[in-house]
mmCIF file of C-alpha atoms in Angstrom:
data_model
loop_
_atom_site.group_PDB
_atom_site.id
_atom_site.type_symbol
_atom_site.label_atom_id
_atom_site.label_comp_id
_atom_site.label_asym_id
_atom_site.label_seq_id
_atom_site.Cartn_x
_atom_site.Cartn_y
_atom_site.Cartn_z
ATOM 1 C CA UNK A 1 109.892 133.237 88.144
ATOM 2 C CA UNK A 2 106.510 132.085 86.942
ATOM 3 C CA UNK A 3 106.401 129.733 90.014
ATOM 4 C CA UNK A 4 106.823 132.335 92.895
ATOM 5 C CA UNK A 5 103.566 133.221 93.289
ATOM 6 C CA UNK A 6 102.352 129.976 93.689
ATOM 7 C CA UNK A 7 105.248 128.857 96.003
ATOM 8 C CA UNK A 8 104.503 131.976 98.130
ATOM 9 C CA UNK A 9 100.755 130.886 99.006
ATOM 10 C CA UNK A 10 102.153 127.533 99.045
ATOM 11 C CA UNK A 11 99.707 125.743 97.198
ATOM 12 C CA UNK A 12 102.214 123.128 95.690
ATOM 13 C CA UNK A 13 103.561 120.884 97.711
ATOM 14 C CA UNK A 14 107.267 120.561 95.679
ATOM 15 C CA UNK A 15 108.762 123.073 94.782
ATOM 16 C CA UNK A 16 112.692 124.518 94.574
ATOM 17 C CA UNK A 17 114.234 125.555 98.230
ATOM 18 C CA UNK A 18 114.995 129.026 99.137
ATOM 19 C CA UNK A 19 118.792 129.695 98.579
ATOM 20 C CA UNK A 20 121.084 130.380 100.521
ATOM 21 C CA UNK A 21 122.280 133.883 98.897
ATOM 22 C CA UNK A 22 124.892 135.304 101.507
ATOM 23 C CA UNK A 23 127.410 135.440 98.055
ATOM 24 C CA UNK A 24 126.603 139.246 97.384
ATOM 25 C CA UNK A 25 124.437 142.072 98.879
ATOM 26 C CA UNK A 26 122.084 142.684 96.378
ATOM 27 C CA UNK A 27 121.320 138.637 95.984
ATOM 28 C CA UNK A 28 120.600 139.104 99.986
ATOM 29 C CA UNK A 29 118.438 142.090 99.513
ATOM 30 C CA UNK A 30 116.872 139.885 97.029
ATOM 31 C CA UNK A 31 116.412 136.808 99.602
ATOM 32 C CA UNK A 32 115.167 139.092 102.034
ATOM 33 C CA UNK A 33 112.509 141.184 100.115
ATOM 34 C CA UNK A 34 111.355 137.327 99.204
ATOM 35 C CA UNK A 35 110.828 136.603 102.327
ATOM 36 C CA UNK A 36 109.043 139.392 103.477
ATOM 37 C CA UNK A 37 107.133 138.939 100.964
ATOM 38 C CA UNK A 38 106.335 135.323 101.964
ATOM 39 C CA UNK A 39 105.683 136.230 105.451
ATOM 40 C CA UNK A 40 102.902 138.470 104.855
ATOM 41 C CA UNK A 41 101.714 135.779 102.373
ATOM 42 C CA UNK A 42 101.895 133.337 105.160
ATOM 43 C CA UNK A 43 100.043 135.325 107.687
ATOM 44 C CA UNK A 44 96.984 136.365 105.043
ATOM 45 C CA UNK A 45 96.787 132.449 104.449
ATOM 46 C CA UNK A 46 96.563 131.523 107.905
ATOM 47 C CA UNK A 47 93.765 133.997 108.738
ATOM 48 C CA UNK A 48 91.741 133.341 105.642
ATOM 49 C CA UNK A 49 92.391 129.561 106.244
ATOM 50 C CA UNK A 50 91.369 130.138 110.155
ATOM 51 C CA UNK A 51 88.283 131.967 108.793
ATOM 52 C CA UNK A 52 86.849 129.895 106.642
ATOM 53 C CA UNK A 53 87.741 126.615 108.911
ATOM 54 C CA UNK A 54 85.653 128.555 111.224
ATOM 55 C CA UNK A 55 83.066 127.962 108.816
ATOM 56 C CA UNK A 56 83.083 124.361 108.597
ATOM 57 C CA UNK A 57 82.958 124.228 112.038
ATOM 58 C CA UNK A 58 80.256 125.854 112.421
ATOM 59 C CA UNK A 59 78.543 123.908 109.612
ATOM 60 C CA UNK A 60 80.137 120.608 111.399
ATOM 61 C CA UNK A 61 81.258 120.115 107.758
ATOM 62 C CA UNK A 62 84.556 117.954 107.853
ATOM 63 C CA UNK A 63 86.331 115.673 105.111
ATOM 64 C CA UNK A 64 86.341 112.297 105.261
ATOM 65 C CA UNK A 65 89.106 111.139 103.764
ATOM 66 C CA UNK A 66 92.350 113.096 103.070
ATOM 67 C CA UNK A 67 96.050 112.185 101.884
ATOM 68 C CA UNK A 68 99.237 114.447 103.417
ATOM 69 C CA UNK A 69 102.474 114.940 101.788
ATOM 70 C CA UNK A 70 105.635 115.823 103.627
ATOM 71 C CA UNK A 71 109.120 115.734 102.530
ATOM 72 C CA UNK A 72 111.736 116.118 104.886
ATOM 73 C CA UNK A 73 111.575 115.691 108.933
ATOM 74 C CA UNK A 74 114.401 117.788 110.025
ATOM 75 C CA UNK A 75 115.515 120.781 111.359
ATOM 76 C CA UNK A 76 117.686 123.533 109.076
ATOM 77 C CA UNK A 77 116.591 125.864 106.245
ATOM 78 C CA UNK A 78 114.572 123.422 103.585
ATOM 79 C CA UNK A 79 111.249 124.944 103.097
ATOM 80 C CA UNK A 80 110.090 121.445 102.300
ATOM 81 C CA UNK A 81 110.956 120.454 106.045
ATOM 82 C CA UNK A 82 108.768 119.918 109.101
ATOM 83 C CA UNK A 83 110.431 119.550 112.553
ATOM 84 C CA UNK A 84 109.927 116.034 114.181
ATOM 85 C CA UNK A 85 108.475 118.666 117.284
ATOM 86 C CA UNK A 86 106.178 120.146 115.082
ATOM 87 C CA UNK A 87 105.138 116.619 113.251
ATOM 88 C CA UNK A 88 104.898 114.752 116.195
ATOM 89 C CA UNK A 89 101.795 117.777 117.354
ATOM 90 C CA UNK A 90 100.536 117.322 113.847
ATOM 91 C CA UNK A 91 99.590 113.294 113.522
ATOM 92 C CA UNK A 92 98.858 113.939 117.586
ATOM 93 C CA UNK A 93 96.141 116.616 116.570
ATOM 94 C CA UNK A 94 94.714 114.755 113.799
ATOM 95 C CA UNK A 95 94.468 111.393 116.366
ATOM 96 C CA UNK A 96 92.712 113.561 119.027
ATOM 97 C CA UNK A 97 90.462 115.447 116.388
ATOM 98 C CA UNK A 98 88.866 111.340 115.987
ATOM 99 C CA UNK A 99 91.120 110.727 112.396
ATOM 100 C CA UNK A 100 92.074 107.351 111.941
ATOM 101 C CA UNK A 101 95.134 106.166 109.915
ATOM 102 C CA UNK A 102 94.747 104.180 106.457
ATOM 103 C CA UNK A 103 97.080 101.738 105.378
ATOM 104 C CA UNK A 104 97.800 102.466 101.610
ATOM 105 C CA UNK A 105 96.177 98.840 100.966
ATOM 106 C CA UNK A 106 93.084 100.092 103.076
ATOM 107 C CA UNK A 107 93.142 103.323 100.995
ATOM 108 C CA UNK A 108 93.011 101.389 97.412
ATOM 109 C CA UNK A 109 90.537 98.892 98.943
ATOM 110 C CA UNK A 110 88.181 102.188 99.942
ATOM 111 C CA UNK A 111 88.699 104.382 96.690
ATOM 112 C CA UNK A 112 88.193 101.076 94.264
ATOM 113 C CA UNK A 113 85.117 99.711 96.596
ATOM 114 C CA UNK A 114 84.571 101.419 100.074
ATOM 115 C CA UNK A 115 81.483 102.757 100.285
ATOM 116 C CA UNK A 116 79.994 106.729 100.702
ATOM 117 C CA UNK A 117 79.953 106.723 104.157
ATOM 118 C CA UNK A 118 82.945 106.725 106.545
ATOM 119 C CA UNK A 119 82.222 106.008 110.744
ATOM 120 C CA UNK A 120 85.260 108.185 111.292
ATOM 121 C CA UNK A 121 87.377 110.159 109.098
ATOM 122 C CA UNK A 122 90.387 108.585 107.517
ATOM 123 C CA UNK A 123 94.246 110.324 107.031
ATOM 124 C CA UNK A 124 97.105 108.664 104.477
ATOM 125 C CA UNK A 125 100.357 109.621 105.204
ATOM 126 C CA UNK A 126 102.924 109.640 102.266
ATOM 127 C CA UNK A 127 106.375 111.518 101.637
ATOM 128 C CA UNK A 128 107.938 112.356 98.943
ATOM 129 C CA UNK A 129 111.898 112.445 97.628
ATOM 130 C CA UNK A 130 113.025 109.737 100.029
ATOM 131 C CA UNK A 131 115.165 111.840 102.471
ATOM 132 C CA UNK A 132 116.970 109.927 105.006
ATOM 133 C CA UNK A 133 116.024 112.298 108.084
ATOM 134 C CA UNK A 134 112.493 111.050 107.649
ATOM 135 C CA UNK A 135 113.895 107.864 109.943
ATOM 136 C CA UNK A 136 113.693 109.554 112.719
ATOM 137 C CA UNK A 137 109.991 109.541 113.156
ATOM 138 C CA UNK A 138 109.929 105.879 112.145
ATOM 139 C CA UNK A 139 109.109 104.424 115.839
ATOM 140 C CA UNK A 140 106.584 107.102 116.675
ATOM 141 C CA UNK A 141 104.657 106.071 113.640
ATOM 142 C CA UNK A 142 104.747 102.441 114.296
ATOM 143 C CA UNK A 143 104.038 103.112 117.964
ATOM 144 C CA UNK A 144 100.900 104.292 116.695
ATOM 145 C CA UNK A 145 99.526 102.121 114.319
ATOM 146 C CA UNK A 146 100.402 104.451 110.708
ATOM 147 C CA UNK A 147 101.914 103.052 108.009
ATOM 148 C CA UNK A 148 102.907 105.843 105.420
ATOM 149 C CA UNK A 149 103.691 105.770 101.843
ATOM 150 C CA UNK A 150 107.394 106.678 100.984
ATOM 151 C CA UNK A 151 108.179 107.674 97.246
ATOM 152 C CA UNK A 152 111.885 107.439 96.440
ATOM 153 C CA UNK A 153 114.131 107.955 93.381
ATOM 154 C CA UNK A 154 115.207 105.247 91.344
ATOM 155 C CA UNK A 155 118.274 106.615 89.826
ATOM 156 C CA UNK A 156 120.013 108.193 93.271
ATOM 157 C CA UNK A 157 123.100 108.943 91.282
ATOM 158 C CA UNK A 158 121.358 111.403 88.279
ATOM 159 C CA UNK A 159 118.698 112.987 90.787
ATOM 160 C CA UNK A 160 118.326 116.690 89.605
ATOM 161 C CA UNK A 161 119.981 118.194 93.394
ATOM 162 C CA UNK A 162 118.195 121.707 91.086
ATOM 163 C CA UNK A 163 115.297 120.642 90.941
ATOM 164 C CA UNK A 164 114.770 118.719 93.957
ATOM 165 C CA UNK A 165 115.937 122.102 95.767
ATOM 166 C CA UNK A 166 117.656 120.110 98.469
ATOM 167 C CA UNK A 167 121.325 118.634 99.653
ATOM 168 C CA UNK A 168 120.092 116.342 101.591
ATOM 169 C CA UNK A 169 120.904 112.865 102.313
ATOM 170 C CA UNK A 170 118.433 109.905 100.401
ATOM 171 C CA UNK A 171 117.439 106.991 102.003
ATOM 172 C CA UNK A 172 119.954 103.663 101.107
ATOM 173 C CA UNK A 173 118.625 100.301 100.176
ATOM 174 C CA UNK A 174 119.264 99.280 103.252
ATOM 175 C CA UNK A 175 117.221 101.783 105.006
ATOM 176 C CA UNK A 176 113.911 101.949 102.195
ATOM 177 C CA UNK A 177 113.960 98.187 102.930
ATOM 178 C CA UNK A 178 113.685 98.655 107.137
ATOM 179 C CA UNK A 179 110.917 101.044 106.516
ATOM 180 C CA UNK A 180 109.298 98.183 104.191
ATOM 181 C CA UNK A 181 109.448 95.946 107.069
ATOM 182 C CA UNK A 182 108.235 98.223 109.577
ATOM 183 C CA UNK A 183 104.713 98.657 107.224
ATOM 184 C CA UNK A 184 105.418 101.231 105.096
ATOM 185 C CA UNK A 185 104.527 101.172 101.851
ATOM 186 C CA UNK A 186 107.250 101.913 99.060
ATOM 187 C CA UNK A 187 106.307 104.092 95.634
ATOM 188 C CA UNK A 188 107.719 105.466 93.420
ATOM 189 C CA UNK A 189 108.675 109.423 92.574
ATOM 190 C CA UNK A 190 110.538 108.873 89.154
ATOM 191 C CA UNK A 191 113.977 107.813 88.398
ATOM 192 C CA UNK A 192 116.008 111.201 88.832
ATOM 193 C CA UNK A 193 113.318 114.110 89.802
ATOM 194 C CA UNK A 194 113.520 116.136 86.813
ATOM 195 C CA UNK A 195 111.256 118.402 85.328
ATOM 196 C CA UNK A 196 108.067 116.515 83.378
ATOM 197 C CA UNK A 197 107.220 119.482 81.591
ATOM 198 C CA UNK A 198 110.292 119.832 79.625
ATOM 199 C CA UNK A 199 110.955 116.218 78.819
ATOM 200 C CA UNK A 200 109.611 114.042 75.899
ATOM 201 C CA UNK A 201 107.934 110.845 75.708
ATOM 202 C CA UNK A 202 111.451 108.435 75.806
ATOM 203 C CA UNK A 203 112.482 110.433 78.954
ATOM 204 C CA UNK A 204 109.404 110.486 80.634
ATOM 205 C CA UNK A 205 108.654 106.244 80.149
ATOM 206 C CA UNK A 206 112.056 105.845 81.909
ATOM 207 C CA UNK A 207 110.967 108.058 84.920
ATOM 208 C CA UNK A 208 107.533 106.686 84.950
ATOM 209 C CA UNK A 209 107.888 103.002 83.995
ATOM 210 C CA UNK A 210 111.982 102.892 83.741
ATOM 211 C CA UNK A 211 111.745 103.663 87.818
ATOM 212 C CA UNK A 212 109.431 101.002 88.536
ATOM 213 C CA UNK A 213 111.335 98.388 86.700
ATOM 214 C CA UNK A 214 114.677 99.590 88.478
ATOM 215 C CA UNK A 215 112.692 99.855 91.804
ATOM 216 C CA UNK A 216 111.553 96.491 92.264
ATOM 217 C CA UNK A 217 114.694 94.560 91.041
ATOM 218 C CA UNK A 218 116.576 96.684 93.323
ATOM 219 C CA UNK A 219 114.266 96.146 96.525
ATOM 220 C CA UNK A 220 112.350 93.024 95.516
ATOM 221 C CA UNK A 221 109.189 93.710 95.523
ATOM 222 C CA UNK A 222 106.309 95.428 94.053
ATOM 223 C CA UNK A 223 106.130 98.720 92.847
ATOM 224 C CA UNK A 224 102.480 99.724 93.265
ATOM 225 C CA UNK A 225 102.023 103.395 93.776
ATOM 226 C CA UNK A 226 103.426 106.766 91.964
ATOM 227 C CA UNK A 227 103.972 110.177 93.087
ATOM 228 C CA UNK A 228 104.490 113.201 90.283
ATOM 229 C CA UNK A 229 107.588 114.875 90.989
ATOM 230 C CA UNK A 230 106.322 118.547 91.894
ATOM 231 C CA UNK A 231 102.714 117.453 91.170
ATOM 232 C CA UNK A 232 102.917 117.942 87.371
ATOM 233 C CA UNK A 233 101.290 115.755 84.644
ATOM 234 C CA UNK A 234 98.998 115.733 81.879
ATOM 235 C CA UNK A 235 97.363 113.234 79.460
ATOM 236 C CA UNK A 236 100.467 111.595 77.751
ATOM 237 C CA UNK A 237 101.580 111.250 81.926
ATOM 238 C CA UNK A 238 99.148 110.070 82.924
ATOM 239 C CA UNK A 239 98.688 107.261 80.213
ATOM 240 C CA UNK A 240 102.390 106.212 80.771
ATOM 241 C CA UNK A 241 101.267 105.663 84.512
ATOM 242 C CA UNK A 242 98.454 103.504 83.474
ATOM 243 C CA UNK A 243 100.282 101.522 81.121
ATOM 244 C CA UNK A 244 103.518 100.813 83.624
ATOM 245 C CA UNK A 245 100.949 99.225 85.518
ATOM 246 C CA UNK A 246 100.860 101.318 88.839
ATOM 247 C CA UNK A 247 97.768 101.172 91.072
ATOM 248 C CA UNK A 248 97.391 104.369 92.227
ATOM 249 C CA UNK A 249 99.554 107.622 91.411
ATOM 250 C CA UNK A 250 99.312 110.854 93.823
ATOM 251 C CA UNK A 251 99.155 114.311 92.574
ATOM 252 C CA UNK A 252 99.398 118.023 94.606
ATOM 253 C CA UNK A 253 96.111 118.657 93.413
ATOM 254 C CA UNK A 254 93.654 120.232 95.914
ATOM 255 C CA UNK A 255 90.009 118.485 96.216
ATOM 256 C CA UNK A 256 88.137 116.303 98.044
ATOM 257 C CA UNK A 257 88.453 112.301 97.818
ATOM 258 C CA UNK A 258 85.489 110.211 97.538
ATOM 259 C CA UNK A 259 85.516 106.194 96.936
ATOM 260 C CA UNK A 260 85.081 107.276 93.042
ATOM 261 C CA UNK A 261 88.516 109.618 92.693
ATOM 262 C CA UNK A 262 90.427 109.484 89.571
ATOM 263 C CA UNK A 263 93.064 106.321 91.155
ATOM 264 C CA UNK A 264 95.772 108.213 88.915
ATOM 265 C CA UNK A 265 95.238 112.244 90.228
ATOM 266 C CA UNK A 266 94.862 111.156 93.779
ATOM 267 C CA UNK A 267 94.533 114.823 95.624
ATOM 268 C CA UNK A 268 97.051 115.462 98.393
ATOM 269 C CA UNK A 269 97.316 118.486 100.996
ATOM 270 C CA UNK A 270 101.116 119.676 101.144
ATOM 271 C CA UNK A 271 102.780 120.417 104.667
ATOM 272 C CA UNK A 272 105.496 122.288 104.561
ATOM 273 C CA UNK A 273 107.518 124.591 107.329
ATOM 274 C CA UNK A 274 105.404 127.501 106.719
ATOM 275 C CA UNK A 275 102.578 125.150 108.632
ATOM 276 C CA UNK A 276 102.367 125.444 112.272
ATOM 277 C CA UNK A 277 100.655 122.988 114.544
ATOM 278 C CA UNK A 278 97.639 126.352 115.260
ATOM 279 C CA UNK A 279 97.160 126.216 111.403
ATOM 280 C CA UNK A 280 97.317 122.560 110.736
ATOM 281 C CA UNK A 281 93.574 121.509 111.002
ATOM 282 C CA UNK A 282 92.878 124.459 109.216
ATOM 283 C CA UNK A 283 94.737 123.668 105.702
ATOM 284 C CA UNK A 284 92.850 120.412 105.133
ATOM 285 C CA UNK A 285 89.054 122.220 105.942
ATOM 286 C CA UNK A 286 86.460 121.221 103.305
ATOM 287 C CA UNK A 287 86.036 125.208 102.305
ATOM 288 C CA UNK A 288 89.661 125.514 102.834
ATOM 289 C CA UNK A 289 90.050 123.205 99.938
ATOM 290 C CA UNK A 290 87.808 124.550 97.921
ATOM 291 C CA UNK A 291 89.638 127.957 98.420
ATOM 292 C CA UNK A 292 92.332 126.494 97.370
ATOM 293 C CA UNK A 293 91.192 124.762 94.353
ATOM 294 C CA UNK A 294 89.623 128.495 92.998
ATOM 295 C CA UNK A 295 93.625 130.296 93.844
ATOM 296 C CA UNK A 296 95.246 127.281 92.154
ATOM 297 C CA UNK A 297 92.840 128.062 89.264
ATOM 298 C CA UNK A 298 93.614 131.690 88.775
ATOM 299 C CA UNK A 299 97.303 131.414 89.278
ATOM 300 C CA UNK A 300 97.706 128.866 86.463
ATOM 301 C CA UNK A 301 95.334 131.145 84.225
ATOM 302 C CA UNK A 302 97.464 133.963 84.725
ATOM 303 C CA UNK A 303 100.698 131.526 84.026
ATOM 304 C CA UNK A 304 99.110 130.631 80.811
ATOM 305 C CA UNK A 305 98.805 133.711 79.624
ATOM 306 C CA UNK A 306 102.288 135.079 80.371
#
């Protein structure tokens, strides 16, 4: 799989979820060899991240703006979930560590005119997919002041279950339109989740500009902001996102943000299960990123060539 490698150091932020492969012995040996493999991964990550954290600290060099992506708040076996515990430490250590939470309207208003300097550093909090579970943080988020960015699926009843790599429950009308009134912000993550890189230019205006159509006569409101289903896009993607008329579009790219960022490759730092509340300041350090960046960098290079 060209995409283990990168799914291992968990660079990407979307990605398929780890089956559950209990149907034979040697698809278990498999499993398990994977995730060995993934732990060993996950423990060289977290002391090169703590390491070169360590640096910044030092340095007192910090970023002042960044964007997180979750998925799914929830307990269970999704790779792509983070435990409401283990959340609820997360947006409680970035609070205490002196971030303060953008509104997405703040966050366009900064990026199209802010200026250099920041008093404090800044957070946006966005998820991706639209899982239903995600509800259960709701309160604690208004209790504190944050009002995320939620991308959803426009076409609920052809979403790719493959390559979303989850059977999980979406988010109803009903429900994406309570989150609306409770300040979140609604985007958009395509039509059905499906795979960019093997579609062509009809399939890929209906999941860019066919979801924001559907989106906003099914809710009733604007459809400002787009997500790229497992970070992937490219020229011809990134006009069609232009074009539909969104405002801002998010990638899984790693890099800093400054009030002069590309509006449609908007860097955001993945948090997945793998991420513990010890390592959590660490994955979103300036020389972290830059690590990150350089790994991301190599493993496509060595894709490209295979």
């Amino acid at each position: 799989n060209k995409k283990t490698n990168l799914q291992t150091w968990e660079i990407s932020a979307s990605s398929k979820q780890l089956r559950d492969s209990n149907e034979n012995p040697k698809e278990r040996k498999t499993e398990m060899s994977f995730l060995l493999k993934l732990s060993r991964t996950v423990f060289l990550r977290k002391t090169i991240y703590g390491l070169l954290a360590l640096i910044d600290k030092v340095f007192s060099r910090q970023e002042q703006v960044i964007v997180l992506c979750y998925h799914s708040i929830g307990e269970g076996d999704f790779y792509f979930s983070t435990s409401q515990a283990e959340f609820k430490k997360q947006i409680d250590l970035l609070i205490k560590k002196g971030y303060d939470s953008l509104s997405p309207t703040d966050f366009q208003s900064w990026l199209e005119n802010g200026a250099e300097k920041l008093s404090t550093p800044k957070f946006l909090l966005t998820f991706d997919d639209g899982y239903r579970d995600v509800l259960a943080i709701k309160d604690f988020l208004r209790e504190k002041g944050i009002k995320p960015i939620m991308f959803v699926l426009s076409d609920e009843e052809k979403v790719s279950k493959e390559e979303l790599g989850a059977e999980k429950s979406l988010l109803s009308k009903e429900e994406i339109l309570e989150l609306k009134k409770n300040g979140w912000e609604i985007g958009s993550h395509g039509a059905t989740h499906g795979d960019f890189e093997k579609m062509g230019r009809g399939e890929l205006e209906n999941e860019i500009a066919g979801s924001k159509k559907k989106l906003e006569e099914k809710l009733g409101f604007a459809i400002d902001y787009f997500a790229y289903p497992k970070g992937v896009y490219d020229k011809t993607i990134l006009d069609l996102v232009a074009s539909a008329g969104y405002k801002l579009a998010f990638s899984m790219d790693d890099g800093s943000i400054f009030f002069q960022t590309n509006r449609y490759t908007i860097p955001r730092i993945g948090i997945n299960k793998s991420h513990s509340s010890g390592e959590f300041l660490a994955v979103f350090s300036l020389t972290v990123i830059k690590f990150r960046v350089i790994i991301k960098k190599i493993f496509y290079l060595i894709k490209s060539e295979k």
